[in-house]
mmCIF file of C-alpha atoms in Angstrom:
data_model
loop_
_atom_site.group_PDB
_atom_site.id
_atom_site.type_symbol
_atom_site.label_atom_id
_atom_site.label_comp_id
_atom_site.label_asym_id
_atom_site.label_seq_id
_atom_site.Cartn_x
_atom_site.Cartn_y
_atom_site.Cartn_z
ATOM 1 C CA MET A 18 21.476 25.496 -15.136
ATOM 2 C CA LEU A 19 18.698 27.580 -13.240
ATOM 3 C CA VAL A 20 16.314 26.566 -16.034
ATOM 4 C CA ALA A 21 17.399 22.686 -16.012
ATOM 5 C CA ASN A 22 16.713 23.262 -12.325
ATOM 6 C CA ALA A 23 13.292 24.734 -12.058
ATOM 7 C CA THR A 24 12.136 22.385 -15.278
ATOM 8 C CA LEU A 25 12.884 18.991 -13.029
ATOM 9 C CA VAL A 26 11.474 20.888 -10.148
ATOM 10 C CA SER A 27 8.336 21.518 -12.250
ATOM 11 C CA VAL A 28 8.559 17.405 -13.463
ATOM 12 C CA ARG A 29 8.837 16.374 -10.058
ATOM 13 C CA VAL A 30 5.823 18.695 -8.477
ATOM 14 C CA SER A 31 3.726 17.253 -11.557
ATOM 15 C CA LEU A 32 4.298 13.492 -11.010
ATOM 16 C CA VAL A 33 3.869 14.130 -7.033
ATOM 17 C CA LEU A 34 0.755 16.081 -7.275
ATOM 18 C CA GLY A 35 -0.570 13.467 -10.214
ATOM 19 C CA SER A 36 0.402 10.067 -8.357
ATOM 20 C CA SER A 37 -1.326 11.935 -5.249
ATOM 21 C CA ALA A 38 -4.528 12.815 -6.694
ATOM 22 C CA VAL A 39 -4.773 9.611 -8.782
ATOM 23 C CA SER A 40 -4.256 7.735 -5.283
ATOM 24 C CA THR A 41 -6.626 9.915 -3.609
ATOM 25 C CA LEU A 42 -9.228 10.021 -5.633
ATOM 26 C CA GLY A 43 -9.087 6.182 -6.483
ATOM 27 C CA ASN A 44 -9.034 4.903 -3.339
ATOM 28 C CA LEU A 45 -11.805 7.502 -1.644
ATOM 29 C CA PHE A 46 -13.588 5.551 -4.858
ATOM 30 C CA VAL A 47 -12.507 1.853 -3.313
ATOM 31 C CA LEU A 48 -13.869 2.850 0.150
ATOM 32 C CA VAL A 49 -16.931 4.396 -0.998
ATOM 33 C CA ILE A 50 -18.114 1.278 -2.650
ATOM 34 C CA PHE A 51 -17.179 -0.168 0.429
ATOM 35 C CA SER A 52 -19.191 1.407 2.729
ATOM 36 C CA ARG A 53 -22.358 1.454 0.473
ATOM 37 C CA SER A 54 -22.046 -1.976 0.284
ATOM 38 C CA VAL A 55 -22.049 -2.108 3.871
ATOM 39 C CA GLY A 56 -24.892 -0.008 4.460
ATOM 40 C CA GLY A 57 -26.963 -1.632 1.954
ATOM 41 C CA GLY A 58 -27.751 -4.775 4.331
ATOM 42 C CA VAL A 59 -25.034 -6.623 2.864
ATOM 43 C CA ARG A 60 -22.770 -8.495 5.023
ATOM 44 C CA HIS A 61 -19.154 -7.789 5.680
ATOM 45 C CA ARG A 62 -16.736 -9.706 3.457
ATOM 46 C CA ILE A 63 -13.819 -10.859 4.749
ATOM 47 C CA VAL A 64 -11.300 -10.209 1.688
ATOM 48 C CA ASP A 65 -13.309 -6.069 1.310
ATOM 49 C CA ILE A 66 -12.434 -5.580 5.419
ATOM 50 C CA ILE A 67 -8.620 -6.138 3.624
ATOM 51 C CA LEU A 68 -9.795 -4.552 0.791
ATOM 52 C CA ALA A 69 -11.186 -1.101 2.327
ATOM 53 C CA ALA A 70 -8.098 -1.449 5.220
ATOM 54 C CA LEU A 71 -5.785 -0.716 2.243
ATOM 55 C CA ALA A 72 -7.361 1.657 0.564
ATOM 56 C CA LEU A 73 -8.050 3.601 3.929
ATOM 57 C CA THR A 74 -4.019 3.379 4.570
ATOM 58 C CA ALA A 75 -3.454 4.800 0.861
ATOM 59 C CA LEU A 76 -5.667 7.518 0.821
ATOM 60 C CA VAL A 77 -4.150 8.718 4.459
ATOM 61 C CA ARG A 78 -0.731 8.583 2.958
ATOM 62 C CA ALA A 79 -1.604 10.019 -0.283
ATOM 63 C CA LEU A 80 -3.540 13.014 2.205
ATOM 64 C CA LEU A 81 -0.341 14.083 3.960
ATOM 65 C CA LEU A 82 2.497 13.781 1.298
ATOM 66 C CA GLY A 83 1.386 15.202 -1.917
ATOM 67 C CA PRO A 84 0.230 19.107 -0.733
ATOM 68 C CA ILE A 85 3.881 18.602 2.098
ATOM 69 C CA GLN A 86 6.010 16.733 -1.101
ATOM 70 C CA ALA A 87 4.895 19.149 -3.726
ATOM 71 C CA THR A 88 5.206 22.538 -1.490
ATOM 72 C CA CYS A 89 9.161 21.105 -0.227
ATOM 73 C CA PHE A 90 9.888 21.058 -4.132
ATOM 74 C CA ILE A 91 9.117 24.250 -5.108
ATOM 75 C CA THR A 92 10.101 25.930 -1.671
ATOM 76 C CA GLY A 93 13.105 24.281 -1.943
ATOM 77 C CA GLU A 94 13.334 23.334 2.054
ATOM 78 C CA TRP A 95 11.577 22.342 4.578
ATOM 79 C CA SER A 96 9.898 25.222 6.334
ATOM 80 C CA PHE A 97 7.193 23.362 8.861
ATOM 81 C CA GLY A 98 9.476 23.406 11.848
ATOM 82 C CA ASP A 99 11.884 20.366 13.119
ATOM 83 C CA SER A 100 8.981 18.481 15.206
ATOM 84 C CA MET A 101 6.410 18.560 11.467
ATOM 85 C CA CYS A 102 9.610 17.212 10.016
ATOM 86 C CA GLN A 103 9.390 14.221 12.751
ATOM 87 C CA LEU A 104 5.832 13.326 12.795
ATOM 88 C CA GLN A 105 5.905 13.263 9.140
ATOM 89 C CA ALA A 106 8.829 10.798 8.850
ATOM 90 C CA PHE A 107 7.461 8.380 11.585
ATOM 91 C CA THR A 108 3.473 8.919 10.448
ATOM 92 C CA GLU A 109 4.880 8.097 6.722
ATOM 93 C CA ALA A 110 6.782 5.091 7.687
ATOM 94 C CA ALA A 111 3.983 3.773 9.450
ATOM 95 C CA LEU A 112 1.122 4.028 6.810
ATOM 96 C CA ARG A 113 4.316 2.660 4.439
ATOM 97 C CA ASN A 114 4.728 -0.503 6.082
ATOM 98 C CA THR A 115 1.370 -1.387 7.085
ATOM 99 C CA PHE A 116 0.408 -1.252 3.779
ATOM 100 C CA ILE A 117 2.837 -3.797 3.616
ATOM 101 C CA TRP A 118 1.744 -5.878 5.940
ATOM 102 C CA TYR A 119 -1.582 -5.454 4.522
ATOM 103 C CA LEU A 120 -0.863 -6.267 1.473
ATOM 104 C CA SER A 121 1.100 -9.790 3.027
ATOM 105 C CA LEU A 122 -2.574 -10.569 4.783
ATOM 106 C CA LEU A 123 -4.362 -10.253 1.801
ATOM 107 C CA SER A 124 -2.220 -12.386 -0.324
ATOM 108 C CA LEU A 125 -2.081 -15.024 2.485
ATOM 109 C CA GLU A 126 -6.506 -14.625 2.745
ATOM 110 C CA ARG A 127 -6.283 -15.221 -1.342
ATOM 111 C CA TYR A 128 -4.115 -18.341 -1.260
ATOM 112 C CA THR A 129 -6.062 -20.009 1.507
ATOM 113 C CA LYS A 130 -8.921 -18.970 -0.458
ATOM 114 C CA HIS A 131 -8.249 -20.644 -3.939
ATOM 115 C CA VAL A 132 -5.754 -22.653 -3.253
ATOM 116 C CA LEU A 133 -6.187 -24.553 0.667
ATOM 117 C CA PRO A 134 -10.190 -23.605 0.583
ATOM 118 C CA HIS A 135 -10.976 -26.835 3.355
ATOM 119 C CA GLU A 136 -8.583 -24.513 5.810
ATOM 120 C CA TYR A 137 -10.464 -21.093 4.919
ATOM 121 C CA LEU A 138 -13.161 -20.607 7.553
ATOM 122 C CA LEU A 139 -10.488 -22.150 9.969
ATOM 123 C CA THR A 140 -8.277 -19.208 9.191
ATOM 124 C CA PHE A 141 -10.246 -16.521 8.767
ATOM 125 C CA SER A 142 -13.164 -14.785 9.572
ATOM 126 C CA PRO A 143 -14.927 -11.044 10.153
ATOM 127 C CA LEU A 144 -13.741 -11.470 13.630
ATOM 128 C CA THR A 145 -9.987 -12.233 13.790
ATOM 129 C CA VAL A 146 -9.056 -10.346 10.508
ATOM 130 C CA ASN A 147 -10.835 -7.166 12.804
ATOM 131 C CA VAL A 148 -8.276 -8.205 15.244
ATOM 132 C CA ILE A 149 -5.510 -8.543 13.025
ATOM 133 C CA LEU A 150 -5.485 -5.335 11.366
ATOM 134 C CA PRO A 151 -5.607 -2.769 14.538
ATOM 135 C CA GLY A 152 -2.422 -5.781 15.594
ATOM 136 C CA ILE A 153 0.002 -5.190 12.723
ATOM 137 C CA LEU A 154 -0.695 -1.386 13.150
ATOM 138 C CA LEU A 155 -0.004 -1.290 16.304
ATOM 139 C CA VAL A 156 3.491 -3.714 15.771
ATOM 140 C CA VAL A 157 4.422 -1.658 13.015
ATOM 141 C CA VAL A 158 3.802 1.411 14.841
ATOM 142 C CA VAL A 159 6.452 0.047 18.274
ATOM 143 C CA GLN A 160 9.147 -0.929 14.945
ATOM 144 C CA VAL A 161 9.254 2.649 13.257
ATOM 145 C CA THR A 162 9.699 5.221 16.653
ATOM 146 C CA GLY A 163 13.524 3.949 17.018
ATOM 147 C CA PRO A 164 14.688 7.867 15.545
ATOM 148 C CA LEU A 165 12.441 8.964 18.090
ATOM 149 C CA TYR A 166 14.768 7.487 20.709
ATOM 150 C CA GLY A 167 17.962 7.757 19.271
ATOM 151 C CA TRP A 168 18.061 4.974 16.902
ATOM 152 C CA GLY A 169 18.642 6.408 13.375
ATOM 153 C CA LYS A 170 17.721 10.049 13.012
ATOM 154 C CA TYR A 171 15.239 11.660 10.947
ATOM 155 C CA GLU A 172 15.586 14.582 9.009
ATOM 156 C CA TYR A 173 14.562 16.924 5.570
ATOM 157 C CA LEU A 174 15.390 14.749 2.287
ATOM 158 C CA GLU A 175 16.206 17.225 -0.597
ATOM 159 C CA GLU A 176 16.169 15.028 -3.504
ATOM 160 C CA CYS A 177 12.399 13.426 -1.423
ATOM 161 C CA GLY A 178 10.716 16.715 -0.565
ATOM 162 C CA LEU A 179 10.111 14.500 2.435
ATOM 163 C CA CYS A 180 11.615 13.924 5.798
ATOM 164 C CA GLY A 181 13.081 10.534 6.106
ATOM 165 C CA SER A 182 15.725 8.447 7.858
ATOM 166 C CA ALA A 183 19.301 10.547 7.880
ATOM 167 C CA THR A 184 22.501 9.730 7.021
ATOM 168 C CA PRO A 185 24.731 9.215 8.629
ATOM 169 C CA SER A 186 23.290 8.807 12.205
ATOM 170 C CA ARG A 187 23.747 6.731 15.114
ATOM 171 C CA PHE A 188 23.353 3.572 14.941
ATOM 172 C CA GLY A 189 21.216 4.035 11.528
ATOM 173 C CA CYS A 190 22.881 1.608 9.826
ATOM 174 C CA VAL A 191 21.834 -1.226 12.373
ATOM 175 C CA TYR A 192 18.501 0.345 12.303
ATOM 176 C CA GLY A 193 18.214 0.720 8.336
ATOM 177 C CA ALA A 194 19.072 -3.229 8.173
ATOM 178 C CA PHE A 195 16.744 -4.387 10.699
ATOM 179 C CA LEU A 196 13.701 -2.433 9.437
ATOM 180 C CA ALA A 197 14.328 -3.870 5.979
ATOM 181 C CA LEU A 198 15.332 -7.596 6.896
ATOM 182 C CA CYS A 199 12.611 -7.412 9.835
ATOM 183 C CA LEU A 200 9.663 -5.206 8.869
ATOM 184 C CA GLY A 201 10.174 -4.649 4.979
ATOM 185 C CA ALA A 202 10.947 -8.389 3.144
ATOM 186 C CA PRO A 203 8.893 -10.528 4.803
ATOM 187 C CA PRO A 204 6.167 -9.033 4.186
ATOM 188 C CA LEU A 205 6.488 -8.498 0.521
ATOM 189 C CA ALA A 206 7.984 -12.006 0.356
ATOM 190 C CA VAL A 207 5.173 -13.597 1.185
ATOM 191 C CA ALA A 208 2.974 -10.992 -1.022
ATOM 192 C CA GLY A 209 5.570 -11.939 -3.878
ATOM 193 C CA VAL A 210 5.597 -16.145 -3.400
ATOM 194 C CA CYS A 211 1.610 -15.915 -2.738
ATOM 195 C CA GLY A 212 1.194 -13.826 -5.991
ATOM 196 C CA LEU A 213 2.947 -16.602 -8.000
ATOM 197 C CA ARG A 214 1.175 -19.110 -6.612
ATOM 198 C CA LEU A 215 -1.518 -18.088 -7.506
ATOM 199 C CA ALA A 216 -0.293 -16.849 -10.938
ATOM 200 C CA ALA A 217 -0.101 -20.847 -11.228
ATOM 201 C CA ARG A 218 -3.253 -21.870 -10.068
ATOM 202 C CA LEU A 219 -5.129 -19.411 -12.324
ATOM 203 C CA GLY A 220 -2.962 -21.167 -15.156
ATOM 204 C CA ALA A 221 -3.657 -24.576 -13.865
ATOM 205 C CA LEU A 222 -7.318 -24.416 -13.785
ATOM 206 C CA PRO A 223 -9.836 -23.610 -16.677
ATOM 207 C CA LYS A 224 -12.148 -20.129 -16.719
ATOM 208 C CA ARG A 225 -14.981 -22.277 -15.738
ATOM 209 C CA ARG A 226 -13.548 -24.397 -12.267
ATOM 210 C CA LEU A 227 -12.508 -20.737 -11.204
ATOM 211 C CA PRO A 228 -13.834 -20.188 -7.606
ATOM 212 C CA ALA A 229 -16.290 -17.775 -6.760
ATOM 213 C CA ALA A 230 -14.306 -14.533 -5.693
ATOM 214 C CA ASN A 231 -16.829 -13.841 -2.378
ATOM 215 C CA SER A 232 -16.217 -9.997 -2.607
ATOM 216 C CA ARG A 233 -18.820 -7.313 -3.318
ATOM 217 C CA LEU A 234 -15.870 -4.995 -5.079
ATOM 218 C CA LEU A 235 -14.206 -8.767 -6.480
ATOM 219 C CA CYS A 236 -17.439 -9.893 -8.152
ATOM 220 C CA ALA A 237 -16.543 -11.852 -11.047
ATOM 221 C CA ALA A 238 -14.582 -14.802 -10.247
ATOM 222 C CA PRO A 239 -12.905 -15.323 -14.066
ATOM 223 C CA ARG A 240 -11.478 -11.581 -13.199
ATOM 224 C CA GLU A 241 -10.654 -11.532 -9.541
ATOM 225 C CA MET A 242 -7.742 -13.985 -9.417
ATOM 226 C CA PRO A 243 -5.804 -12.334 -12.474
ATOM 227 C CA SER A 244 -6.287 -9.181 -10.543
ATOM 228 C CA VAL A 245 -5.539 -10.021 -7.274
ATOM 229 C CA VAL A 246 -1.962 -11.347 -8.827
ATOM 230 C CA ALA A 247 -1.446 -8.205 -10.628
ATOM 231 C CA LEU A 248 -1.910 -6.181 -7.376
ATOM 232 C CA LEU A 249 0.575 -8.730 -5.884
ATOM 233 C CA LEU A 250 3.354 -8.651 -7.604
ATOM 234 C CA ALA A 251 3.007 -5.416 -8.999
ATOM 235 C CA ALA A 252 2.953 -3.672 -5.456
ATOM 236 C CA ALA A 253 6.099 -6.006 -4.070
ATOM 237 C CA THR A 254 7.793 -4.490 -7.329
ATOM 238 C CA LEU A 255 7.297 -1.237 -6.892
ATOM 239 C CA SER A 256 7.665 -1.164 -3.104
ATOM 240 C CA ALA A 257 11.140 -3.361 -3.243
ATOM 241 C CA PRO A 258 13.141 -0.769 -4.320
ATOM 242 C CA ARG A 259 12.260 1.780 -1.628
ATOM 243 C CA SER A 260 12.922 -0.838 1.203
ATOM 244 C CA ALA A 261 16.096 -1.784 -0.108
ATOM 245 C CA LEU A 262 17.349 2.327 -0.638
ATOM 246 C CA ASP A 263 16.315 2.866 2.684
ATOM 247 C CA ALA A 264 18.270 0.873 4.430
ATOM 248 C CA ALA A 265 20.764 1.461 2.499
ATOM 249 C CA ALA A 266 20.456 5.061 2.702
ATOM 250 C CA ALA A 267 21.127 4.612 6.622
ATOM 251 C CA CYS A 268 24.624 4.131 5.884
ATOM 252 C CA ALA A 269 25.405 5.713 3.296
ATOM 253 C CA PRO A 270 23.649 8.626 0.497
ATOM 254 C CA ALA A 271 21.552 6.905 -1.540
ATOM 255 C CA PRO A 272 19.285 7.918 -4.916
ATOM 256 C CA LEU A 273 15.852 8.098 -3.454
ATOM 257 C CA PHE A 274 13.248 10.081 -5.812
ATOM 258 C CA ALA A 275 12.914 7.137 -8.126
ATOM 259 C CA ALA A 276 12.136 4.461 -5.398
ATOM 260 C CA TYR A 277 10.182 6.820 -3.016
ATOM 261 C CA LEU A 278 7.670 8.015 -6.417
ATOM 262 C CA LEU A 279 7.794 3.686 -7.489
ATOM 263 C CA ASP A 280 6.997 3.097 -3.967
ATOM 264 C CA GLY A 281 4.045 5.840 -4.084
ATOM 265 C CA LEU A 282 2.641 4.272 -6.981
ATOM 266 C CA ALA A 283 1.543 1.032 -5.842
ATOM 267 C CA ALA A 284 -0.770 2.959 -3.887
ATOM 268 C CA VAL A 285 -2.650 3.381 -7.118
ATOM 269 C CA LEU A 286 -2.561 0.194 -8.237
ATOM 270 C CA LEU A 287 -5.657 -1.075 -5.937
ATOM 271 C CA PRO A 288 -8.297 1.274 -8.161
ATOM 272 C CA ALA A 289 -6.688 1.199 -11.053
ATOM 273 C CA LEU A 290 -7.471 -2.441 -10.853
ATOM 274 C CA THR A 291 -10.771 -2.018 -9.426
ATOM 275 C CA LEU A 292 -11.604 -0.415 -12.622
ATOM 276 C CA ALA A 293 -10.200 -1.695 -14.718
ATOM 277 C CA LEU A 294 -11.029 -5.481 -14.142
ATOM 278 C CA HIS A 295 -15.015 -5.072 -12.343
ATOM 279 C CA PRO A 296 -17.538 -3.222 -13.813
ATOM 280 C CA GLY A 297 -19.452 -4.385 -11.185
ATOM 281 C CA ALA A 298 -17.981 -1.993 -9.135
ATOM 282 C CA ARG A 299 -18.711 0.874 -11.062
ATOM 283 C CA ALA A 300 -22.460 -0.402 -10.743
ATOM 284 C CA LEU A 301 -21.856 -0.408 -7.137
ATOM 285 C CA LEU A 302 -20.977 3.233 -6.936
ATOM 286 C CA LEU A 303 -23.211 4.553 -9.203
ATOM 287 C CA ARG A 304 -26.215 2.303 -8.047
ATOM 288 C CA ARG A 305 -27.372 1.476 -11.643
ATOM 289 C CA ALA A 306 -27.400 -2.485 -11.108
ATOM 290 C CA PRO A 307 -27.144 -4.554 -7.936
ATOM 291 C CA VAL A 308 -24.535 -6.764 -7.381
ATOM 292 C CA PRO A 309 -25.614 -10.294 -6.952
ATOM 293 C CA GLU A 310 -23.834 -11.848 -3.431
ATOM 294 C CA VAL A 311 -21.923 -14.515 -3.735
ATOM 295 C CA VAL A 312 -22.114 -17.140 -0.821
ATOM 296 C CA LEU A 313 -18.851 -18.534 0.016
#
């Protein structure tokens, strides 16, 4: 029994540290590309601003959760104090939901760019995106503060190695359902629907007629739409179980580790797809070859 428990702990620690390391390095890679494109005097692209916000959110989350989760699995307990437990759970919930909402913003931006191009400049600009991004963060932060004021409760979840929504707690079930229906489901649904519409658009157009990506990261038009579709659909699929189980766990005990792991893997998708489908991103990082600017 002790051997089985030790093996399970080793597997969980390896999975947590592996996904955290890949997410940290990969999203740092995307941020470096973005900062170098800015430093080179290239005009900000709207999609790159959103991608950088996604990468930054995923990077901070990986840096925060990976070491804490691995430490808790190894020690078998939470040893950082109750205040740190509340702060970690609140920060994780804020970062996770912010990532999902930024993903939905990316899906709307790409959908407008490819399906409704005549409305693109009327809807999106660097100024509007720079206002929307912190606005989303503010709204999310307000929504996840409920347990700090008695709506639900944050406590250590031994199965996950992290602090999160406790079961059961005062108003916890109602609050969990509210978060799932109002904070989690809408952006995931938007990302999924836009991803499917873009996939249909991709199948209907020959490659030579695909519109330009208008991005320094997604610089090859034939590869940009498949990578965006893959990012939207895969991220929505990986994040949906966590949203559903978080709501269920606020009402009754539920198995959460697998859902937490899948949700963490969603943060790896952006750097993985950037590296796999866009060699121009690697060239931009290493300054081996210039990436031509594409004008909208």
